[in-house]
PDB file of C-alpha atoms in Angstrom:
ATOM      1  CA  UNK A 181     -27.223-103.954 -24.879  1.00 56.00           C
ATOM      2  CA  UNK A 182     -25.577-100.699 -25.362  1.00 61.00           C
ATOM      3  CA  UNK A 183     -23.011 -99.310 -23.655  1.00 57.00           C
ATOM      4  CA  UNK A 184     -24.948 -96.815 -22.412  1.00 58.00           C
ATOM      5  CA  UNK A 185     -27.997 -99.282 -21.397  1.00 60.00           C
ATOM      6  CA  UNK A 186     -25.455-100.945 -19.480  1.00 64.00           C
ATOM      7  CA  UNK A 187     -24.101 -97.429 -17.776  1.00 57.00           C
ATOM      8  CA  UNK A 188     -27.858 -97.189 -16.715  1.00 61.00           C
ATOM      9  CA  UNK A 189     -28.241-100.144 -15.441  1.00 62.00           C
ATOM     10  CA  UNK A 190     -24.952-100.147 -13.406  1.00 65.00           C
ATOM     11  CA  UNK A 191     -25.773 -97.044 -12.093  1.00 66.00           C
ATOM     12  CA  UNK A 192     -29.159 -98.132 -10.816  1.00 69.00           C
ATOM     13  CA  UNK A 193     -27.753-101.555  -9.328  1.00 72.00           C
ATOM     14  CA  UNK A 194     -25.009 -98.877  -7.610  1.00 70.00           C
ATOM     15  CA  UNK A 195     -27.948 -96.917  -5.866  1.00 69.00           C
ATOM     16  CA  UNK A 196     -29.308-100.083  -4.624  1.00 68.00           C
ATOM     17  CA  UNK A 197     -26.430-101.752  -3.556  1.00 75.00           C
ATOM     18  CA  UNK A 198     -24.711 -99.456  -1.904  1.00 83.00           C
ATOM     19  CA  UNK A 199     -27.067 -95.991  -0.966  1.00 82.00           C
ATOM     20  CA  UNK A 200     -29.292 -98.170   1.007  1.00 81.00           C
ATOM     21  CA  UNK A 201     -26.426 -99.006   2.968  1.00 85.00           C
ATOM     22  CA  UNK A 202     -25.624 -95.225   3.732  1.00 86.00           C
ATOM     23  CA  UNK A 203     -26.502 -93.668   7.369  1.00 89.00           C
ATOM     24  CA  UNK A 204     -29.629 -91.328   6.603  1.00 88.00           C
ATOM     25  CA  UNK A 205     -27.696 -88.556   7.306  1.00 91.00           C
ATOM     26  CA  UNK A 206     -25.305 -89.094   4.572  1.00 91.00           C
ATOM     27  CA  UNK A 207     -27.791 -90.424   1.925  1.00 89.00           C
ATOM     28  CA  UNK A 208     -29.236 -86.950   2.585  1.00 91.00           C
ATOM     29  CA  UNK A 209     -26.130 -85.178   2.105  1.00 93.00           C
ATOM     30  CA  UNK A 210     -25.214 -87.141  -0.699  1.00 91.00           C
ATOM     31  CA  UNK A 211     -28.590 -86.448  -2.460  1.00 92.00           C
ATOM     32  CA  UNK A 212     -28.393 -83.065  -2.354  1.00 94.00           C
ATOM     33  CA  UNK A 213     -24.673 -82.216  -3.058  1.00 94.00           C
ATOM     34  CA  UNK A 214     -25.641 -83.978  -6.269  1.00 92.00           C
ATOM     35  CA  UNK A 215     -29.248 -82.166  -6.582  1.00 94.00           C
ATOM     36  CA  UNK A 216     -26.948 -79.086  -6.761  1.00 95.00           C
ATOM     37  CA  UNK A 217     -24.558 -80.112  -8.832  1.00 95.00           C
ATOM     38  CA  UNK A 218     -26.727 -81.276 -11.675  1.00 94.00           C
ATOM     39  CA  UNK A 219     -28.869 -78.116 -10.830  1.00 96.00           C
ATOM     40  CA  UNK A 220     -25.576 -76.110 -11.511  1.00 96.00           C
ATOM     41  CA  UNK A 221     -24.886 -77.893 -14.889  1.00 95.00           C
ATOM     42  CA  UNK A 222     -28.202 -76.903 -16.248  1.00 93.00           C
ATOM     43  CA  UNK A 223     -28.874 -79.868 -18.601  1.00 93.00           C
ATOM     44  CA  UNK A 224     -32.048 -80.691 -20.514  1.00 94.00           C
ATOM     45  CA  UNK A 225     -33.985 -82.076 -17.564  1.00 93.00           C
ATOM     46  CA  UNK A 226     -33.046 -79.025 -15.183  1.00 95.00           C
ATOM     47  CA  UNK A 227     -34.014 -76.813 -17.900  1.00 95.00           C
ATOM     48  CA  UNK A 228     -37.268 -79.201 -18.578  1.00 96.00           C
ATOM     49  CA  UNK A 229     -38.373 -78.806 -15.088  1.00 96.00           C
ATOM     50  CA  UNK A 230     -37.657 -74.968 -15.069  1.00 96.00           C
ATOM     51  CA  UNK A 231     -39.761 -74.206 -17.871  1.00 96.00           C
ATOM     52  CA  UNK A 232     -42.787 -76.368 -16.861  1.00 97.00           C
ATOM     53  CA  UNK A 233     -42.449 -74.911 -13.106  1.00 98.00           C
ATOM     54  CA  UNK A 234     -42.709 -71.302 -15.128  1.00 97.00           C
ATOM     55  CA  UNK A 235     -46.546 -72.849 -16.173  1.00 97.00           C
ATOM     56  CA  UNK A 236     -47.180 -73.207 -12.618  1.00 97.00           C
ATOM     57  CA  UNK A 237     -46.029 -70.077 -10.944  1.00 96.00           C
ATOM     58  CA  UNK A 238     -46.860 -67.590 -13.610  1.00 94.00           C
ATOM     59  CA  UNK A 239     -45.299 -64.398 -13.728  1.00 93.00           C
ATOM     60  CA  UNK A 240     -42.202 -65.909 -11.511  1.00 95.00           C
ATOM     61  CA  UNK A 241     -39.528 -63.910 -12.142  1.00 96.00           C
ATOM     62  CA  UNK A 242     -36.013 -65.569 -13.658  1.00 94.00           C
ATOM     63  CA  UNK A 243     -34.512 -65.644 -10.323  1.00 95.00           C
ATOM     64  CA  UNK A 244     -37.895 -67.352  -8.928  1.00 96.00           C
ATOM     65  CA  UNK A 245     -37.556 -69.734 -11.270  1.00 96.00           C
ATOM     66  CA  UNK A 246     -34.018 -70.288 -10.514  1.00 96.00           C
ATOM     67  CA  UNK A 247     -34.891 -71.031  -6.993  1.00 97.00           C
ATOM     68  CA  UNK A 248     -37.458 -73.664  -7.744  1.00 97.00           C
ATOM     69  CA  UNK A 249     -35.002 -75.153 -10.304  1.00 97.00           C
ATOM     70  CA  UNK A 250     -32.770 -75.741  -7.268  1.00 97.00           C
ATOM     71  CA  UNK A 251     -35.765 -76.475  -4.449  1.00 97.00           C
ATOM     72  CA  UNK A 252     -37.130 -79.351  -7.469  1.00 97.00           C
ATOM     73  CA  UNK A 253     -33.504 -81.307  -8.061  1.00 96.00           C
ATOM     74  CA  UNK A 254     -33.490 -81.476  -4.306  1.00 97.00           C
ATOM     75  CA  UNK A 255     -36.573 -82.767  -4.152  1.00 97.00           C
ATOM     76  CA  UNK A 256     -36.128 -84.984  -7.217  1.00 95.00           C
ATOM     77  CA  UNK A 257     -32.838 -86.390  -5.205  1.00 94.00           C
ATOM     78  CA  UNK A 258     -34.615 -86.874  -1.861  1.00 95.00           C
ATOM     79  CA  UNK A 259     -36.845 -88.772  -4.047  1.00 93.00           C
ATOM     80  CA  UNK A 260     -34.381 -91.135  -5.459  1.00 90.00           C
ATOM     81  CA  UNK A 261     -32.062 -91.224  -2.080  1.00 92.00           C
ATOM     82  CA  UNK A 262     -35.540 -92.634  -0.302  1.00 92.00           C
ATOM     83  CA  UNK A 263     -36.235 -95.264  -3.213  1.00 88.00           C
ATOM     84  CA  UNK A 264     -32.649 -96.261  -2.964  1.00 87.00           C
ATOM     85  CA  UNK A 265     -32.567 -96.966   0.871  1.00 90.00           C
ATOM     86  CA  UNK A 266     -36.526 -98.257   1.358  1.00 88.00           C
ATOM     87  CA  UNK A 267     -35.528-101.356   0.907  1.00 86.00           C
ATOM     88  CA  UNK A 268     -33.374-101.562   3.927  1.00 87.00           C
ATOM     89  CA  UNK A 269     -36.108 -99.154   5.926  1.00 91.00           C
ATOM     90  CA  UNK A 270     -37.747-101.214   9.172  1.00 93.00           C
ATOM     91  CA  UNK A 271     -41.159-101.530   8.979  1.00 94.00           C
ATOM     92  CA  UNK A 272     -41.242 -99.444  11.513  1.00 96.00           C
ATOM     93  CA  UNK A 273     -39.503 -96.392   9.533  1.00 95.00           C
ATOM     94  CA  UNK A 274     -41.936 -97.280   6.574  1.00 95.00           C
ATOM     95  CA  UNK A 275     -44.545 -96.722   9.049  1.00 96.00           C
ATOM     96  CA  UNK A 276     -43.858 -93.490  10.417  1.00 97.00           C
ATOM     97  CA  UNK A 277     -42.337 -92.160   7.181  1.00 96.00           C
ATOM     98  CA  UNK A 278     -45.524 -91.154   5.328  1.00 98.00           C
ATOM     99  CA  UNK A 279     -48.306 -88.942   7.234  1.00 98.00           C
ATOM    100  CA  UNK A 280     -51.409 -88.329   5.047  1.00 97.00           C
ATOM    101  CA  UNK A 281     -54.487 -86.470   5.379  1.00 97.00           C
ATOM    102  CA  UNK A 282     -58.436 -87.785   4.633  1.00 98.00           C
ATOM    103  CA  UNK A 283     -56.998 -91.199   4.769  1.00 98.00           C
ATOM    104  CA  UNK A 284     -60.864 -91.753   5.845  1.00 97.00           C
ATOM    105  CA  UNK A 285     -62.005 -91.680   1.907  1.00 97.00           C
ATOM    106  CA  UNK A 286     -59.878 -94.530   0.905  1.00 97.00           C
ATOM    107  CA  UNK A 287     -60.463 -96.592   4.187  1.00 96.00           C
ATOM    108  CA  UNK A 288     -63.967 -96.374   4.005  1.00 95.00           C
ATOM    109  CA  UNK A 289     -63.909 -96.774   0.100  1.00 95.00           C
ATOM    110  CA  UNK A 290     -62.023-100.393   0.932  1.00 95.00           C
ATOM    111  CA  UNK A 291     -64.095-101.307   3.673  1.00 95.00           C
ATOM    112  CA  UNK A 292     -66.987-101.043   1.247  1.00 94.00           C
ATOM    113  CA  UNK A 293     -65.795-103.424  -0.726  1.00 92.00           C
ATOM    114  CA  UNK A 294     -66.515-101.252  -4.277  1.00 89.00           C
ATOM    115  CA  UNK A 295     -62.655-101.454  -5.059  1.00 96.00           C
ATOM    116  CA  UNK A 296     -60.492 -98.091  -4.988  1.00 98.00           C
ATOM    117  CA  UNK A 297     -58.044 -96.246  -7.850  1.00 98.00           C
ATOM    118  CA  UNK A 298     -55.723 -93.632  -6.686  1.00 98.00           C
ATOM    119  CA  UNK A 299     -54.532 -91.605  -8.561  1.00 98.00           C
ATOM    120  CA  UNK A 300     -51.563 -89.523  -7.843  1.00 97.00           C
ATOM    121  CA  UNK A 301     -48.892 -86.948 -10.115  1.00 97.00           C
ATOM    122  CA  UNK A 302     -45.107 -87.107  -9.885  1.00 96.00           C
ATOM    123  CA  UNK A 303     -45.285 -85.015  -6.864  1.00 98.00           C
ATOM    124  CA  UNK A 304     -42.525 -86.716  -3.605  1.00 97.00           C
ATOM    125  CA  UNK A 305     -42.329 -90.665  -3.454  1.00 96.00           C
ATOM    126  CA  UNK A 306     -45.143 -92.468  -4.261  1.00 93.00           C
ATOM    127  CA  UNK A 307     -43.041 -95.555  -4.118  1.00 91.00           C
ATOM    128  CA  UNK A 308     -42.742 -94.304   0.118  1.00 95.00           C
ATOM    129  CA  UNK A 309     -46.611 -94.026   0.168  1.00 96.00           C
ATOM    130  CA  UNK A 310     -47.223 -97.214  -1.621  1.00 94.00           C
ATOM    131  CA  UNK A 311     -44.429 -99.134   0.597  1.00 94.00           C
ATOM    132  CA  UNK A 312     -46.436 -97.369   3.623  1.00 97.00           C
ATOM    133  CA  UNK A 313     -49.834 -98.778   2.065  1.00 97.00           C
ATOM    134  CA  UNK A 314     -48.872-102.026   2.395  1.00 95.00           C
ATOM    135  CA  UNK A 315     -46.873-102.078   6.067  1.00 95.00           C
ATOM    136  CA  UNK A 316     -49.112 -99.013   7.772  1.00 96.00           C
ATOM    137  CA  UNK A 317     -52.360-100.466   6.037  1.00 96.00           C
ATOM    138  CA  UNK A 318     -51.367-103.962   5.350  1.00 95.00           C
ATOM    139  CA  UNK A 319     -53.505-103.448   1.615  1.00 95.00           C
ATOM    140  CA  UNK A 320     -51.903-105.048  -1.249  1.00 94.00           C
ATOM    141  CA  UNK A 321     -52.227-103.053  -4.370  1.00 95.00           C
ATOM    142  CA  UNK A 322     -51.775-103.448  -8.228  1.00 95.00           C
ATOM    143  CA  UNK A 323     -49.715-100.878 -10.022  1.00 93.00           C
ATOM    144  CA  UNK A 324     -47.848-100.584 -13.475  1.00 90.00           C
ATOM    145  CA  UNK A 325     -44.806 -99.492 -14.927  1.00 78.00           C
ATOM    146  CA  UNK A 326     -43.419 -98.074 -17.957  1.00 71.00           C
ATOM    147  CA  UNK A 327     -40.676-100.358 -19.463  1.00 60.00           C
ATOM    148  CA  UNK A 328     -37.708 -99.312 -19.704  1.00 54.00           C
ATOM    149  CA  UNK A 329     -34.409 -99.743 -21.641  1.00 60.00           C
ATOM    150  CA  UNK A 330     -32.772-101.773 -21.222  1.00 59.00           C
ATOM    151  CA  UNK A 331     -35.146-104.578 -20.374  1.00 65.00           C
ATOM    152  CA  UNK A 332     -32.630-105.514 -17.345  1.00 64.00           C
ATOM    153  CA  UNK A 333     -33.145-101.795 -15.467  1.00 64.00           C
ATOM    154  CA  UNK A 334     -37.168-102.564 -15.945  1.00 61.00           C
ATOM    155  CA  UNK A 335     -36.574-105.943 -14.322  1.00 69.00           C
ATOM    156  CA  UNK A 336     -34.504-103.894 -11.161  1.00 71.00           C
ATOM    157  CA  UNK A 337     -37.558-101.465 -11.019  1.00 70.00           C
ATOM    158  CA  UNK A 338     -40.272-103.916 -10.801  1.00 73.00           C
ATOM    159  CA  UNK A 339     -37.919-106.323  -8.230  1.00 77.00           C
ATOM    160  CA  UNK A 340     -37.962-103.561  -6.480  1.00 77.00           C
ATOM    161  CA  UNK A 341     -41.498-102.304  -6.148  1.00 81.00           C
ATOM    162  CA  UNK A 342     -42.568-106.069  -5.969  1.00 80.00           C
ATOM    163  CA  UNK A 343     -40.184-106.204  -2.896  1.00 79.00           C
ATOM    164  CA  UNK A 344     -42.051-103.093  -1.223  1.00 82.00           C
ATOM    165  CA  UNK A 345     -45.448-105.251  -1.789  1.00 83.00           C
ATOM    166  CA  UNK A 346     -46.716-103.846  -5.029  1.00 89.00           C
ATOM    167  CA  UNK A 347     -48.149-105.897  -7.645  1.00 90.00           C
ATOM    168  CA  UNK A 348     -46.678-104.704 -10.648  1.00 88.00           C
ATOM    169  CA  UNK A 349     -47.912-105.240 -14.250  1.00 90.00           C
ATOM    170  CA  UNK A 350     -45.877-103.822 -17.756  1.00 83.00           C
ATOM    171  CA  UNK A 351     -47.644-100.594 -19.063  1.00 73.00           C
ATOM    172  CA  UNK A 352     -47.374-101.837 -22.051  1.00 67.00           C
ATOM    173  CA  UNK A 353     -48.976-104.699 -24.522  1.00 56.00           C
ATOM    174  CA  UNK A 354     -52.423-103.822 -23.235  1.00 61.00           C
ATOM    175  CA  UNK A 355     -53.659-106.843 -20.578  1.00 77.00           C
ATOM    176  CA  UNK A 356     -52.812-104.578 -17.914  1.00 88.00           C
ATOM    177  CA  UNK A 357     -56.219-103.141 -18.048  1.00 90.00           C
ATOM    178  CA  UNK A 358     -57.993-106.444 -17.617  1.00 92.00           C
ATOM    179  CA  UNK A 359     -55.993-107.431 -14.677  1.00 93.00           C
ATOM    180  CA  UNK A 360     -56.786-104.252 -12.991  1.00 95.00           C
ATOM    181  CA  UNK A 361     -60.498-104.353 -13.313  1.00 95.00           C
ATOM    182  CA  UNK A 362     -60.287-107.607 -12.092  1.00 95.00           C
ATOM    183  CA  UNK A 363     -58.462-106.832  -9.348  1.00 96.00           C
ATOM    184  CA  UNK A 364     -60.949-103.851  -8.394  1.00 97.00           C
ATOM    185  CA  UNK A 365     -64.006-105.973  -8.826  1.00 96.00           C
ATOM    186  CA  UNK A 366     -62.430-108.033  -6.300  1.00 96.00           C
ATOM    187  CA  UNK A 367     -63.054-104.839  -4.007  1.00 96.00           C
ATOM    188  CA  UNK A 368     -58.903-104.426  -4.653  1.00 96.00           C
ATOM    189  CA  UNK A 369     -56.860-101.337  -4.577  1.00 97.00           C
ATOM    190  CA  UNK A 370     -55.163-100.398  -7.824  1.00 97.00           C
ATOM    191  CA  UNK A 371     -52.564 -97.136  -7.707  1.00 96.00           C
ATOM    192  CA  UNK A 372     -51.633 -95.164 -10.974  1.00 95.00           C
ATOM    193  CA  UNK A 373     -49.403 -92.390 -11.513  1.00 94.00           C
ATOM    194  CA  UNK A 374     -51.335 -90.131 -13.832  1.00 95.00           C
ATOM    195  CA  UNK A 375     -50.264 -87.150 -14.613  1.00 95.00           C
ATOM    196  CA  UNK A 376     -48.968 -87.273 -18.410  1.00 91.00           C
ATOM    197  CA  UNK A 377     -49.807 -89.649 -20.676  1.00 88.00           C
ATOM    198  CA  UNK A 378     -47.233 -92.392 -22.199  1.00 69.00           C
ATOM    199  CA  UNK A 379     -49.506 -93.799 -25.064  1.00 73.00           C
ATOM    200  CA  UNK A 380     -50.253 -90.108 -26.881  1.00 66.00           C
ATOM    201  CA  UNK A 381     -53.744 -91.402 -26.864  1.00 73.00           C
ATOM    202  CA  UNK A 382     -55.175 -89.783 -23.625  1.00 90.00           C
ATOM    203  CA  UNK A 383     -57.782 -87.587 -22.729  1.00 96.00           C
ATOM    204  CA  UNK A 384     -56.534 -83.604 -23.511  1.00 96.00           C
ATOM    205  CA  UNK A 385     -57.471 -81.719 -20.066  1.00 97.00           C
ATOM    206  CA  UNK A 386     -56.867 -78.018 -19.164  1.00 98.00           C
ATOM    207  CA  UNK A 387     -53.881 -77.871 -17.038  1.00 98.00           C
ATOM    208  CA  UNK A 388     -52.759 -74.418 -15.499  1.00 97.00           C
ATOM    209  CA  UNK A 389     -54.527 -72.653 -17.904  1.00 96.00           C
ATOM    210  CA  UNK A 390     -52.910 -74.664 -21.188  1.00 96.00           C
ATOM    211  CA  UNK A 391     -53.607 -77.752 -22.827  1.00 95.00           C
ATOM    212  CA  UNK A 392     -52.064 -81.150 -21.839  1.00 95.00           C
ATOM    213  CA  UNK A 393     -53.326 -85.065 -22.097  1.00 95.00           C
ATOM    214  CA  UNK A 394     -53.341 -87.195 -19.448  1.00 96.00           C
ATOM    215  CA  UNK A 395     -53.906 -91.508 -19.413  1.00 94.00           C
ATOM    216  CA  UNK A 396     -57.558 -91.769 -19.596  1.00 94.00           C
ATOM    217  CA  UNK A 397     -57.162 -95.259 -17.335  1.00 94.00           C
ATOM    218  CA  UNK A 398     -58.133 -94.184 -13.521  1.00 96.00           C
ATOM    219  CA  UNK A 399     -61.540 -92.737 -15.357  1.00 97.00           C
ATOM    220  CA  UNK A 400     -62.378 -95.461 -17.808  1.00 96.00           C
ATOM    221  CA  UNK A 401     -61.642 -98.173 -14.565  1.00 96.00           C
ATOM    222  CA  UNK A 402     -64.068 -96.371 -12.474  1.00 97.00           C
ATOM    223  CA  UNK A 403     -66.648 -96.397 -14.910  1.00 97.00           C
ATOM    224  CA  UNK A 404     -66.496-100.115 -15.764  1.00 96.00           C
ATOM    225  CA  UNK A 405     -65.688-101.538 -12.368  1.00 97.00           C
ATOM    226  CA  UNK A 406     -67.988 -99.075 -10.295  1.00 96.00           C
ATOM    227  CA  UNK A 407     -64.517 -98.493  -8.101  1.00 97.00           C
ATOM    228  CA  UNK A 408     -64.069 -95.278  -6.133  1.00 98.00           C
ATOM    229  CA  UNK A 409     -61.530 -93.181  -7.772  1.00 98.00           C
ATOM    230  CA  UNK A 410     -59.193 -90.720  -5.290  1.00 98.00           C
ATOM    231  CA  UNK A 411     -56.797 -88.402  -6.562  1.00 98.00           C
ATOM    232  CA  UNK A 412     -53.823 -88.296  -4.003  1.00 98.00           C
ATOM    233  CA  UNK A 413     -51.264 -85.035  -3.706  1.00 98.00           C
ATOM    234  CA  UNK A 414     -47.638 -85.400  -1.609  1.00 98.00           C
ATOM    235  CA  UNK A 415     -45.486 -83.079  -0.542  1.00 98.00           C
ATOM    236  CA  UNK A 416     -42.135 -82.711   1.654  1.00 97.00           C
ATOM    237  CA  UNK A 417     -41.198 -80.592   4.500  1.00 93.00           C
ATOM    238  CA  UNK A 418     -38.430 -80.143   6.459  1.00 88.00           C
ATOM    239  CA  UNK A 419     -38.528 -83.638   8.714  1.00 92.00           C
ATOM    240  CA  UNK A 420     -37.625 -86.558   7.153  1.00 92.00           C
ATOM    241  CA  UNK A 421     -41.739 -87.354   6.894  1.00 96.00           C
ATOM    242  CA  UNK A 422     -43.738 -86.795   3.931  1.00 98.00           C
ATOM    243  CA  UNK A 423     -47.184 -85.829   3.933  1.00 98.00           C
ATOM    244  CA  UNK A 424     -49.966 -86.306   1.483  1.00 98.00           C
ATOM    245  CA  UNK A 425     -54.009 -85.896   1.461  1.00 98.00           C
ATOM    246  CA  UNK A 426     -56.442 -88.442  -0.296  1.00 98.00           C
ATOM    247  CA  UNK A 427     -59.147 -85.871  -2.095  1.00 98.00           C
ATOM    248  CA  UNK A 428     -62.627 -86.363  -2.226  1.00 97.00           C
ATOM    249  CA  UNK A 429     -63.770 -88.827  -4.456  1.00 97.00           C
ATOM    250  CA  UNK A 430     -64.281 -88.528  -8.037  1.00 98.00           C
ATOM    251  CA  UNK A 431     -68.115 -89.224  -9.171  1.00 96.00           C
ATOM    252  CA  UNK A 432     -68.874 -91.161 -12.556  1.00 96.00           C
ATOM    253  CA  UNK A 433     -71.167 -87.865 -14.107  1.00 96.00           C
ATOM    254  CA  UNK A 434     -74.608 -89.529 -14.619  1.00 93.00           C
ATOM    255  CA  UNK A 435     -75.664 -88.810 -18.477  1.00 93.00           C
ATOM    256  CA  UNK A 436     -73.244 -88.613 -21.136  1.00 93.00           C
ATOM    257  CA  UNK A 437     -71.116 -91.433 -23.673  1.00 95.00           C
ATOM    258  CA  UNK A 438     -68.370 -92.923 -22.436  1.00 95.00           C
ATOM    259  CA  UNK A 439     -65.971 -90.758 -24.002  1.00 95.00           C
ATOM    260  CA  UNK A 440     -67.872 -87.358 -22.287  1.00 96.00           C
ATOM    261  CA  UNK A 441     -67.891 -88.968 -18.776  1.00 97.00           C
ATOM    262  CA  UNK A 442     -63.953 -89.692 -19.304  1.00 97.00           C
ATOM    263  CA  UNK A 443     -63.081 -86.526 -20.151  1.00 97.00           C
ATOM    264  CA  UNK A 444     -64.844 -85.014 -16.889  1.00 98.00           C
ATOM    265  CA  UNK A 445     -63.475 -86.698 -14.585  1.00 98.00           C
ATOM    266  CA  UNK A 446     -60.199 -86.883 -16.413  1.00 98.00           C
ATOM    267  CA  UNK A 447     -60.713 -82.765 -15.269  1.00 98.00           C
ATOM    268  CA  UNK A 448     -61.656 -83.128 -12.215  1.00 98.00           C
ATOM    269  CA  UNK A 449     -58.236 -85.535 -11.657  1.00 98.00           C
ATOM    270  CA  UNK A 450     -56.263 -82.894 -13.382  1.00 98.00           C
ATOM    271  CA  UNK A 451     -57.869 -80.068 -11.267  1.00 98.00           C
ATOM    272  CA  UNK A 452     -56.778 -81.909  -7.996  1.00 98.00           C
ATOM    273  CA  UNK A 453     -53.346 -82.557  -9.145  1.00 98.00           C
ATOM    274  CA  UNK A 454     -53.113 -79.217 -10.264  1.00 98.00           C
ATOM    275  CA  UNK A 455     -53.999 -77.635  -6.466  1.00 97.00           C
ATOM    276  CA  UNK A 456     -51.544 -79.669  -4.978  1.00 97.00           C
ATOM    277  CA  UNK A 457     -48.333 -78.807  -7.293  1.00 98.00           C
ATOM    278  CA  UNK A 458     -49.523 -75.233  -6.910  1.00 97.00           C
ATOM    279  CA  UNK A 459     -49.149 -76.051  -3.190  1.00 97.00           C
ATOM    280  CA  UNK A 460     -46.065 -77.167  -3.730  1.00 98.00           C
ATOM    281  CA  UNK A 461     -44.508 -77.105  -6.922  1.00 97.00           C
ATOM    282  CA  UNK A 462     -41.194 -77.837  -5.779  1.00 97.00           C
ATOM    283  CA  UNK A 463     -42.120 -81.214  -4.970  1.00 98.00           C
ATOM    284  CA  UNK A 464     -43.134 -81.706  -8.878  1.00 98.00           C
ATOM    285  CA  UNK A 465     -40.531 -84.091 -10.667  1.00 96.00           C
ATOM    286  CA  UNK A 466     -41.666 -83.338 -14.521  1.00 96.00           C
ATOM    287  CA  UNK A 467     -38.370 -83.094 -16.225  1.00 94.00           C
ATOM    288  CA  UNK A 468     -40.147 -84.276 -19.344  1.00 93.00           C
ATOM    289  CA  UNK A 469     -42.181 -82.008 -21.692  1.00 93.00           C
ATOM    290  CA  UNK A 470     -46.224 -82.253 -20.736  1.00 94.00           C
ATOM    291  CA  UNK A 471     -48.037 -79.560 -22.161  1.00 95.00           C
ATOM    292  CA  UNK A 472     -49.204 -80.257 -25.759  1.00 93.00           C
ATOM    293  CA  UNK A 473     -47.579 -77.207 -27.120  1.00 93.00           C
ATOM    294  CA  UNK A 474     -44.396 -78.656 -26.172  1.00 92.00           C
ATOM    295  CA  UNK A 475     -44.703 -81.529 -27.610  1.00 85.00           C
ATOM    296  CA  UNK A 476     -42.994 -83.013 -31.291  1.00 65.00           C
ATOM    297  CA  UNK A 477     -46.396 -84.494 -32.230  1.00 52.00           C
ATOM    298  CA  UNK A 478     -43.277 -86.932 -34.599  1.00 46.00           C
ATOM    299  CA  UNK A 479     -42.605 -87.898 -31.428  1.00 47.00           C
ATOM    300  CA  UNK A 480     -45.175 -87.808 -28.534  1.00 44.00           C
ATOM    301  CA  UNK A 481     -43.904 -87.639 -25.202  1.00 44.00           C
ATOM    302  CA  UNK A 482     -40.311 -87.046 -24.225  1.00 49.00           C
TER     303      UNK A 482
END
């Protein structure tokens, strides 16, 4: 392991250990004293997430811009300040933590028995709404996760989101899909973030207006297992609850190949996202280049 592999791992094992341990009102302090100071420093990310929030508020001015900058690190820091401390979190914070709207389409799409995907983009926690899935609704789910490097700071993330009640399978070596069509034929509930695409072999959408791909999964698990597929938006206010809204359901069109029925609903997902990051596009934590003219095709995704 490198030394910096083992800086990142450290680090991660320090927000565990000790944030959770923090009084609320201190981890929130904390968060954002270092939301501003990384904001200040302008790095690559800060500059990342500046120039994609300029694709979502067009015509924002420099100083706009600016503003969001600082509003998204914030955010971006809540973010990890939550993850760090839900662990410790009673059930009963868990409960009351995460408010969301239309919760009626995935209820009734579980108590149907069809199986459910949602879908969701980097928008708040979606670690908080899946740790509120299984406490407020008492629903396992199946998930997946990107490894990362160094293997040990993958094993931390999936201890962890194992320990909120997630099922959580590698994204990568390619049995994941399997396991979550068998898991939705079971009438299960299976939960992707799927905004940008980690395999460079997704399904190119129209995304505020410019081209960008996005993981053709959630679509493609629909059509084979005949599960409901709900895009889900979060956001943050000012109380220490988040909110969210389960969308309408995403239909399977009914002519077409396999490939034209993927990339239509593949839309329609991107078209929901896309409404609730307008919403709130402060509350969007893409410090990595999405858009396919930003992209090193050398490289894919970074």
């Amino acid at each position: 392991m490198s030394a910096a592999d083992r800086f990142a791992d450290a680090l991660y094992g320090l927000g565990w250990s000790t944030v959770k341990k923090l009084p609320e009102p201190v981890a929130v302090r904390l968060g954002r004293t270092i939301a501003d100071a990384a904001w200040k420093r302008r790095g690559k990310g800060v500059r990342r997430l500046e120039a994609n929030y300029a694709r979502v508020v067009p015509g924002a001015s420099p100083e706009r811009l600016a503003e969001l900058s600082r509003a998204g690190m914030r955010s971006y820091l809540r973010y990890w300040m939550e993850s760090f401390r839900l662990p410790a979190w009673s059930a009963e914070r868990v409960r009351t933590g995460f408010v969301p709207k239309d919760l009626h389409h995935l209820t009734e799409g579980l108590a149907a028995g069809r199986g459910v995907v949602l879908a969701l983009p980097h928008l708040a926690n979606w670690d908080l709404a899946g740790a509120w899935v299984t406490t407020k609704l008492q629903t396992p789910f199946t998930t997946v996760a990107e490894r990362l490097k160094p293997e040990s700071l993958y094993d931390r993330f999936v201890a962890y989101r194992e320990g909120l009640g997630m099922e959580v399978l590698p994204h990568s070596g390619g049995a994941a899909f399997g396991t979550l069509a068998r898991r939705l034929r079971d009438g299960g509930l299976v939960c992707l973030v799927a905004d940008r695409d980690l395999s460079a072999s997704g399904v190119e959408v129209d995304f505020f207006g410019e081209r960008a791909r996005m993981p053709a999964g959630p679509a493609l698990l629909a059509q084979h297992t005949g599960a409901l597929l709900l895009p889900v938006t979060l956001w943050y206010d000012d109380s220490p609850v988040m909110r969210g809204r389960v969308h309408p359901p995403i239909e399977v069109p009914g002519s077409g190949t396999r490939a034209e029925k993927t990339s239509v609903m593949t839309q329609a997902l991107a078209d929901a996202f896309a409404a609730g990051i307008a919403e709130h596009p402060e509350d969007w934590h893409m410090l990595q280049r999405l858009w396919l003219a930003d992209l090193d095709p050398a490289k894919g995704p970074s």
